[in-house]
Short mmCIF file of C-alpha atoms in Angstrom, two decimals:
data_model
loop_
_atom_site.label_atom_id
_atom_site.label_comp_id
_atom_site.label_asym_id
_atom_site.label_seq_id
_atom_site.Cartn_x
_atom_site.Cartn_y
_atom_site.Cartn_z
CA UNK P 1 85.33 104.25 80.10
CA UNK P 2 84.78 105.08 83.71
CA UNK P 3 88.27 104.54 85.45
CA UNK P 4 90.35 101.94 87.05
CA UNK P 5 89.71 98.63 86.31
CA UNK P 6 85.64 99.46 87.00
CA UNK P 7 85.79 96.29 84.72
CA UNK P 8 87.27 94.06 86.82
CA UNK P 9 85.11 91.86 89.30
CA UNK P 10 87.06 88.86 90.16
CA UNK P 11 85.35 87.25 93.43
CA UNK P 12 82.69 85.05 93.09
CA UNK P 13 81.19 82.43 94.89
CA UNK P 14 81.72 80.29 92.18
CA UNK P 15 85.49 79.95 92.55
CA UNK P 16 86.48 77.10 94.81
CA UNK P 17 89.66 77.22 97.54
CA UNK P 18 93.09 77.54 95.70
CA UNK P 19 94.37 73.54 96.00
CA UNK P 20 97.66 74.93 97.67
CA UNK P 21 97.45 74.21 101.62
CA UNK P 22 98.33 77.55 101.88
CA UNK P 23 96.02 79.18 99.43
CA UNK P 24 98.90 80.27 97.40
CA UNK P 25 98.59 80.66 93.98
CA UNK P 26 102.02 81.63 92.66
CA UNK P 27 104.33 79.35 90.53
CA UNK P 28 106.61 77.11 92.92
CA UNK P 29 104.82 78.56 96.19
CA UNK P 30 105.70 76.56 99.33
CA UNK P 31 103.09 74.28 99.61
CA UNK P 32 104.31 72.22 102.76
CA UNK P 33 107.47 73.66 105.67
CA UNK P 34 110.10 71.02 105.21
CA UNK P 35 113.07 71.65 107.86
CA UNK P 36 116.33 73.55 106.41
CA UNK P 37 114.26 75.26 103.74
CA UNK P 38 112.47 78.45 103.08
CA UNK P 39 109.35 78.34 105.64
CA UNK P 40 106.10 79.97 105.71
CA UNK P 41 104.28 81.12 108.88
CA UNK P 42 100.52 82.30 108.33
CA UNK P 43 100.13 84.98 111.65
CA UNK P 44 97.64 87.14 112.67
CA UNK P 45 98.23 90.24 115.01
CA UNK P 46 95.94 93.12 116.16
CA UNK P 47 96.25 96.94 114.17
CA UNK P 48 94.12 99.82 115.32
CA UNK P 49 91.61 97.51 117.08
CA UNK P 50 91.31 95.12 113.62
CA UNK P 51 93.00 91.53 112.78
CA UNK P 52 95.46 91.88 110.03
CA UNK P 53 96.47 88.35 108.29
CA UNK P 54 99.78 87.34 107.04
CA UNK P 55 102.29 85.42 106.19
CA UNK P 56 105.91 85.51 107.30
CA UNK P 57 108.11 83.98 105.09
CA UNK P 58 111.85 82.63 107.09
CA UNK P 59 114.91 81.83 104.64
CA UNK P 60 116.57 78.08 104.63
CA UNK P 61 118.09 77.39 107.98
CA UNK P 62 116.35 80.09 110.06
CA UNK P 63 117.78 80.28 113.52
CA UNK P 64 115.79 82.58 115.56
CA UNK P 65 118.70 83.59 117.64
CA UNK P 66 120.60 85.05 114.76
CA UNK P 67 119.71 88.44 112.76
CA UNK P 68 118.12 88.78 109.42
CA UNK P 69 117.33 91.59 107.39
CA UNK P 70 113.82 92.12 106.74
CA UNK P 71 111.54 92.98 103.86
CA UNK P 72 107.91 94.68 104.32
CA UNK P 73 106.06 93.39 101.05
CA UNK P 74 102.60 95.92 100.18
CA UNK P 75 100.23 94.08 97.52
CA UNK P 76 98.49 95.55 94.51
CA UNK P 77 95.41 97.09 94.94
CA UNK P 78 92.58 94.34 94.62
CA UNK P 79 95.40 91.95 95.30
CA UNK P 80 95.86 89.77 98.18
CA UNK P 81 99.05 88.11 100.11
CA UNK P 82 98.42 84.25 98.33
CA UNK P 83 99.36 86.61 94.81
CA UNK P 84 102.61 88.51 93.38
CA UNK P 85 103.67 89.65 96.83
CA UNK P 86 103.61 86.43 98.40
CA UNK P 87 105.98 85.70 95.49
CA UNK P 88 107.95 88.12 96.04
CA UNK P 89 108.10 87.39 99.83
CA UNK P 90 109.37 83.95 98.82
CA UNK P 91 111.45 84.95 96.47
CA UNK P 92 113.58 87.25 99.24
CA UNK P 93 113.59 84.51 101.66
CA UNK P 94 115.20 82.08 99.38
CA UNK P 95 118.15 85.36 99.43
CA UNK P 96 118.28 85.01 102.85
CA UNK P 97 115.54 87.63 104.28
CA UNK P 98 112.73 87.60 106.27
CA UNK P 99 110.18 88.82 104.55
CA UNK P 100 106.19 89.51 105.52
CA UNK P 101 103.05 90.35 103.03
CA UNK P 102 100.13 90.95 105.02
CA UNK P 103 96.19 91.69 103.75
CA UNK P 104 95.16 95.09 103.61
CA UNK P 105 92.08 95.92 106.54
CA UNK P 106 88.96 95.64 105.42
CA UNK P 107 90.70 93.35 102.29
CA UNK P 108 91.49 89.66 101.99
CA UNK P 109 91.60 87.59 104.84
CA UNK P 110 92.10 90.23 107.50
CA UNK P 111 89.27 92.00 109.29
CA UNK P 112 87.31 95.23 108.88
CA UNK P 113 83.84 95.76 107.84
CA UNK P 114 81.74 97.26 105.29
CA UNK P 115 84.53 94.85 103.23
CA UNK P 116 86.90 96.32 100.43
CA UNK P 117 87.02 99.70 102.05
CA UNK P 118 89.70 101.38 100.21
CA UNK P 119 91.14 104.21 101.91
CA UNK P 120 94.87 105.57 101.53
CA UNK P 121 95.30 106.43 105.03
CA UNK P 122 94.30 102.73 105.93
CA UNK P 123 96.95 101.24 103.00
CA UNK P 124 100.10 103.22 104.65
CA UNK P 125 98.88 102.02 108.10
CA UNK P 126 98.92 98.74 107.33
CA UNK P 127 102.20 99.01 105.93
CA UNK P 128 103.58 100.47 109.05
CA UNK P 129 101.73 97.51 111.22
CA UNK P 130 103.68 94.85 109.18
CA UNK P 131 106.66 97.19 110.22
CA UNK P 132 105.78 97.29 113.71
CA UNK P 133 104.57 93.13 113.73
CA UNK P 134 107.47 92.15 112.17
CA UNK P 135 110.07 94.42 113.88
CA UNK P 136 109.55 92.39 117.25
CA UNK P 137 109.55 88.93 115.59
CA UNK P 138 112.64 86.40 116.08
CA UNK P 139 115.32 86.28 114.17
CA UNK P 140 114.24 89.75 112.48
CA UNK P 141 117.10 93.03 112.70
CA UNK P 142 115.42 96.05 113.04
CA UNK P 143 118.13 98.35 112.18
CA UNK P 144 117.91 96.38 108.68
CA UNK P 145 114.10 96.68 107.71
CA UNK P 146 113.17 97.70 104.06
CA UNK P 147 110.03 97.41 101.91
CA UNK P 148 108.61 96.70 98.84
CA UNK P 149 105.80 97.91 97.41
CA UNK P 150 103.67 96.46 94.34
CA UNK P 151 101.26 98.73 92.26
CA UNK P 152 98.91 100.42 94.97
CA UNK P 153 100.98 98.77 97.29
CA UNK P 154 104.13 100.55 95.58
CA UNK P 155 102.56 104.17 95.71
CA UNK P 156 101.26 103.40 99.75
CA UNK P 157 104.97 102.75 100.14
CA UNK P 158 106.38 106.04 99.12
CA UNK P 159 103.80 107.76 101.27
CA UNK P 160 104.79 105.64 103.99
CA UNK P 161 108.70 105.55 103.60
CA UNK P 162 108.54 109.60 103.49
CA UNK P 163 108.05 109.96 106.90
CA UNK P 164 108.45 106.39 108.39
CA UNK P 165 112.20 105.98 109.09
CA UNK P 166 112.61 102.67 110.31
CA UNK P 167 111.99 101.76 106.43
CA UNK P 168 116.52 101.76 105.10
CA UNK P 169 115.31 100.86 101.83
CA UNK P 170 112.68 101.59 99.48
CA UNK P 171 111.78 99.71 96.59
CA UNK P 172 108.45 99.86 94.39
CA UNK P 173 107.63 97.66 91.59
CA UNK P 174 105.02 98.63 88.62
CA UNK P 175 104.24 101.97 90.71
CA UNK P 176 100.68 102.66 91.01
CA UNK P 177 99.49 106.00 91.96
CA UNK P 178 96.16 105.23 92.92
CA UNK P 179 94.33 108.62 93.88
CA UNK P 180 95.33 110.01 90.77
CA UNK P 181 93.92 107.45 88.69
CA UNK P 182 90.96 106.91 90.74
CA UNK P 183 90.78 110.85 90.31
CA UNK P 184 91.50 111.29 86.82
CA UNK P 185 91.44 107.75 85.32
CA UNK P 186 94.12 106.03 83.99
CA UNK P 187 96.11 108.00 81.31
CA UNK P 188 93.78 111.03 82.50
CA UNK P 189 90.70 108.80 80.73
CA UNK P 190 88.40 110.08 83.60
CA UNK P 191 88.88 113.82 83.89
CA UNK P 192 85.25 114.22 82.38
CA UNK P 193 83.53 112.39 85.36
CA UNK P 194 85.60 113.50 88.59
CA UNK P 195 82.26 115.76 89.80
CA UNK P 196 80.30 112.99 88.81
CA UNK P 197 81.85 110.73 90.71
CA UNK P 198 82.52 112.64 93.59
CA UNK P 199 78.91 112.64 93.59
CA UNK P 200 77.96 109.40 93.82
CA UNK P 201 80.88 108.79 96.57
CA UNK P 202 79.29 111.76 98.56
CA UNK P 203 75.70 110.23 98.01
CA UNK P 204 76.99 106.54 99.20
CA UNK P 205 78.84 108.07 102.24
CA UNK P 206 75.39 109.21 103.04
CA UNK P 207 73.69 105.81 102.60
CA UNK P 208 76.15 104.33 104.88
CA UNK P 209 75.52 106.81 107.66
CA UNK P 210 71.93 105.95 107.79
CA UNK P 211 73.06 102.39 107.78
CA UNK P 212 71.57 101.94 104.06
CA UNK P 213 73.53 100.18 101.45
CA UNK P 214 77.23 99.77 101.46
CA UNK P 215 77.80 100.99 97.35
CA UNK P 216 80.84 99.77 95.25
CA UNK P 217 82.53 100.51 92.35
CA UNK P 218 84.70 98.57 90.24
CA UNK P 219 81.68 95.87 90.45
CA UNK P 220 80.95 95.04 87.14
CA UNK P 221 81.47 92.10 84.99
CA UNK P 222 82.74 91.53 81.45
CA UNK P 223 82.76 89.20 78.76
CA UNK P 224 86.48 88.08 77.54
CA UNK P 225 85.13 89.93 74.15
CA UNK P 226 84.94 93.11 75.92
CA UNK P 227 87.93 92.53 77.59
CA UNK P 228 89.66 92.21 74.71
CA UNK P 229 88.47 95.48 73.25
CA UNK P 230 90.11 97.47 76.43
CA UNK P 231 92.05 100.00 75.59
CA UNK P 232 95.27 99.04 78.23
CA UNK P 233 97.38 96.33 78.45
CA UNK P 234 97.10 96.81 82.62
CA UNK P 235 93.40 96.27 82.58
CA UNK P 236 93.34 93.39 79.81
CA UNK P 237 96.17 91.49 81.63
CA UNK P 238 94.99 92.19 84.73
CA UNK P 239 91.92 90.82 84.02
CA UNK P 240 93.53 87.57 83.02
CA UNK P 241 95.99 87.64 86.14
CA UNK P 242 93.93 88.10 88.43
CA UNK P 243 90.33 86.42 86.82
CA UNK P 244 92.13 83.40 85.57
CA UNK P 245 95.76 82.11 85.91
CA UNK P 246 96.52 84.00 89.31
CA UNK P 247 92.58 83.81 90.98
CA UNK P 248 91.66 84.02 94.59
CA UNK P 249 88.87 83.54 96.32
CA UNK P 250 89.50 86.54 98.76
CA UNK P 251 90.47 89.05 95.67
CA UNK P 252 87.99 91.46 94.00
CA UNK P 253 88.94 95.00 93.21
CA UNK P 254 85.61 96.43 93.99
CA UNK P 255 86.00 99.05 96.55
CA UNK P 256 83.71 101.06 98.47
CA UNK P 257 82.13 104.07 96.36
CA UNK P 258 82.48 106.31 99.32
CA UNK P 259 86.18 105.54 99.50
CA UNK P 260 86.49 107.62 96.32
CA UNK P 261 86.15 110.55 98.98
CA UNK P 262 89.56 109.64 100.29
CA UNK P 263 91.14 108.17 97.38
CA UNK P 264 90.07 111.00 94.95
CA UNK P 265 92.30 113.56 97.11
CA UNK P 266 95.52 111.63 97.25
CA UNK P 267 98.74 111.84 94.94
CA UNK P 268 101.45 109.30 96.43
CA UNK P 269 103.90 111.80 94.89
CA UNK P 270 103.31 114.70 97.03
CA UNK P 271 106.24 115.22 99.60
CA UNK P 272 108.51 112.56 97.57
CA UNK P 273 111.54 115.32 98.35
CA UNK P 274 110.61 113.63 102.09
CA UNK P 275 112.19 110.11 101.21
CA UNK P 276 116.12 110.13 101.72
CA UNK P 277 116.60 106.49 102.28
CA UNK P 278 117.76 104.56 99.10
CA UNK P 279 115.32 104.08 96.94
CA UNK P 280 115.03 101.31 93.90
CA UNK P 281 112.34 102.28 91.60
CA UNK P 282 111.20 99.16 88.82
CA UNK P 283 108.96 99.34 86.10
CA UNK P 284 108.66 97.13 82.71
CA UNK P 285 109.64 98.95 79.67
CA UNK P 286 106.63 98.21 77.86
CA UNK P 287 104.70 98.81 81.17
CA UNK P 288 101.23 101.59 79.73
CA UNK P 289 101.08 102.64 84.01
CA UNK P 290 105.51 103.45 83.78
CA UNK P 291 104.55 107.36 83.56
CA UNK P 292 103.78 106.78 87.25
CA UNK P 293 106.96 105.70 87.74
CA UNK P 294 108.86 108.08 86.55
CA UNK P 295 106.94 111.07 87.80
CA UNK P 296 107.32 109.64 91.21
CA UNK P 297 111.01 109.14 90.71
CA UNK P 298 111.83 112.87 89.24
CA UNK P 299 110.04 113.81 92.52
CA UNK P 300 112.51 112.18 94.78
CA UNK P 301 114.97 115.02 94.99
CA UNK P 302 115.84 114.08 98.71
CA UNK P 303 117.48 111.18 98.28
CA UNK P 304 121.71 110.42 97.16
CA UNK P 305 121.18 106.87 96.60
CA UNK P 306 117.86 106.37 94.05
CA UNK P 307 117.81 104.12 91.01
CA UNK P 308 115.44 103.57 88.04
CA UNK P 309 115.19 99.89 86.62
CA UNK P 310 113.29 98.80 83.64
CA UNK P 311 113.02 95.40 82.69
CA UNK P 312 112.98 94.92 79.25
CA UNK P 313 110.43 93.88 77.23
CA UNK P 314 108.05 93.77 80.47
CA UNK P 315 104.34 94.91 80.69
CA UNK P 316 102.86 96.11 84.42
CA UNK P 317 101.17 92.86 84.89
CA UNK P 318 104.02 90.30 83.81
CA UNK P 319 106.50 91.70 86.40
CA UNK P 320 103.76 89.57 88.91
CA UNK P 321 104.50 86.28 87.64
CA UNK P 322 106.41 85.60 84.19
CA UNK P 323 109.76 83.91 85.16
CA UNK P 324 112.51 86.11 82.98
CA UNK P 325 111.03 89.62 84.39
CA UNK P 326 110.62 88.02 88.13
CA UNK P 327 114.33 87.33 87.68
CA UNK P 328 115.27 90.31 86.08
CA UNK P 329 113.18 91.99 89.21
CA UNK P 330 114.68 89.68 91.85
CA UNK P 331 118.66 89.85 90.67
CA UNK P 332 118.12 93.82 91.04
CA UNK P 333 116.14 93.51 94.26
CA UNK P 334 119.10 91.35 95.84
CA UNK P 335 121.84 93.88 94.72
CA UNK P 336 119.53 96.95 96.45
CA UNK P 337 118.86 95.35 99.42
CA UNK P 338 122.11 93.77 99.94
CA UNK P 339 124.21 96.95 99.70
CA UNK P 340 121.76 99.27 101.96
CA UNK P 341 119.98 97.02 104.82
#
């Protein structure tokens, strides 16, 4: 098997517009701003020359003259802002936060071509535009600004809250460490292909320089019968979250081979000793991607204040979206941020 969710193609031009006015695909996503409740407001701004796309969420009663504490929100890799961190985004402003979850560049609904570009450096930028977007909107304290990070979005969050300060709290959820698995595949399933790969990433930089063909991995398509016969729960629910019950138009986890130059030579762990805000670390127990998780959080020797949650009985995927483990994720998330921003 050649790596990280290489099996997983979810766009297609087949798939119509998610029915929600908002694109949202989430269970009990806003779907119209009634006055006095939890609001959503979709918002574009500029980073590095490129549109970014997002959507602020404002808690019940929002008064833009009064202070908030705020929530930065990173989505999985392949995911987009409409999925499990617009959920979670909601979810924070029905505590009472502001909270923003933004497309990656070059991903979703935000701007950037050749598209899907996948490049670390890019992933903790855009988490530091939300911070810098969302730091000068109304209503929004700066002094109490945290983050959250999902999968990818979790492990671009660590790099980013290491040296970012204006981040008081850290929190992750179903850590992903993507340039170690895109490295080594997932459980070390890859370490026979990393030259190989490097390879063909160094070959499709090329093509792209001479304005040739923009390559991708993590292209192909399965049948559910292969999909079945997948060796990890992450890639066979993840397959279902984000092919079937949780599918958007503007999400695909193909990425650009070349991006593999970039990706290959990250670890989201290195410098971890960096990070001495609080930091809330949440996994599922049953989660097959938790040795992430706790590598990262043995790392984190700079910190007083760190925590390690597992919800019980959880796999990676059904933290996104099954109601118990959202819960679970949400009643811990509350406690975190409400004693530290």
């Amino acid at each position: 098997m050649i790596v990280m969710f290489t099996t997983i193609s979810i766009i297609s031009s087949a798939q119509t517009k998610p029915g929600n006015p908002f694109g949202l695909v989430y269970r009990d996503a806003i779907n119209e701003n009634v006055s006095g409740k939890v609001n959503i407001h979709p918002v574009t701004y500029q980073l590095n020359g490129i549109s970014i796309v997002a959507n602020v969420y404002t808690p019940a009663n929002y008064e833009p003259s009064k202070k908030y504490p705020t929530v930065v929100v990173a989505h999985p890799n392949g995911g987009v802002k409409e999925q499990v961190a617009g959920l979670y985004a909601q979810r924070l402003a029905e505590s009472g936060y502001i909270a923003i979850a933004a497309d990656a560049v070059y991903q979703g609904a935000s701007g950037g071509v050749p598209r899907n570009v996948d490049k670390p450096a890019f992933r903790i930028e855009d988490i530091r535009g939300m911070a810098d977007f969302i730091t000068q909107y109304k209503g929004v304290d700066a002094n109490r600004l945290g983050v959250l990070g999902i999968c990818g979005g979790g492990g671009y969050t660590l790099k980013a809250a290491q040296t970012d300060k204006r981040f008081k709290a850290v929190a992750t959820l179903s850590m992903f460490n993507s340039g170690v698995v895109r490295r080594n595949g997932f459980m070390n399933s890859g370490l026979a292909t990393i030259q190989q790969r490097l390879k063909q990433a160094s070959e499709a930089r090329t093509l792209e320089a001479a304005g040739g063909e923009v390559r991708y991995a993590a292209d192909s398509k399965m049948t559910d019968e292969e999909i079945a016969k997948l060796p990890f729960d992450l890639y066979r629910e993840g397959f279902e979250y984000y092919g079937k019950t949780h599918a958007h138009p503007n999400s695909t986890f193909r990425y650009t081979t070349s991006s593999l130059l970039d990706l290959m030579a990250f670890d989201a762990t290195t410098n971890m000793d960096l990070i001495n805000q609080p930091l809330l670390m949440m996994a599922g127990s049953k989660a097959d991607s938790y040795y992430m998780t706790d590598s990262a959080f043995n790392l984190a020797t700079g910190t007083k204040e760190k925590e390690l949650f597992l919800i019980p009985g959880a796999t990676h995927i059904q933290t996104y979206y099954v109601p118990e483990y959202v819960a679970q994720a949400m009643n811990k998330l509350n406690d975190f941020f409400g004693k530290f921003l």
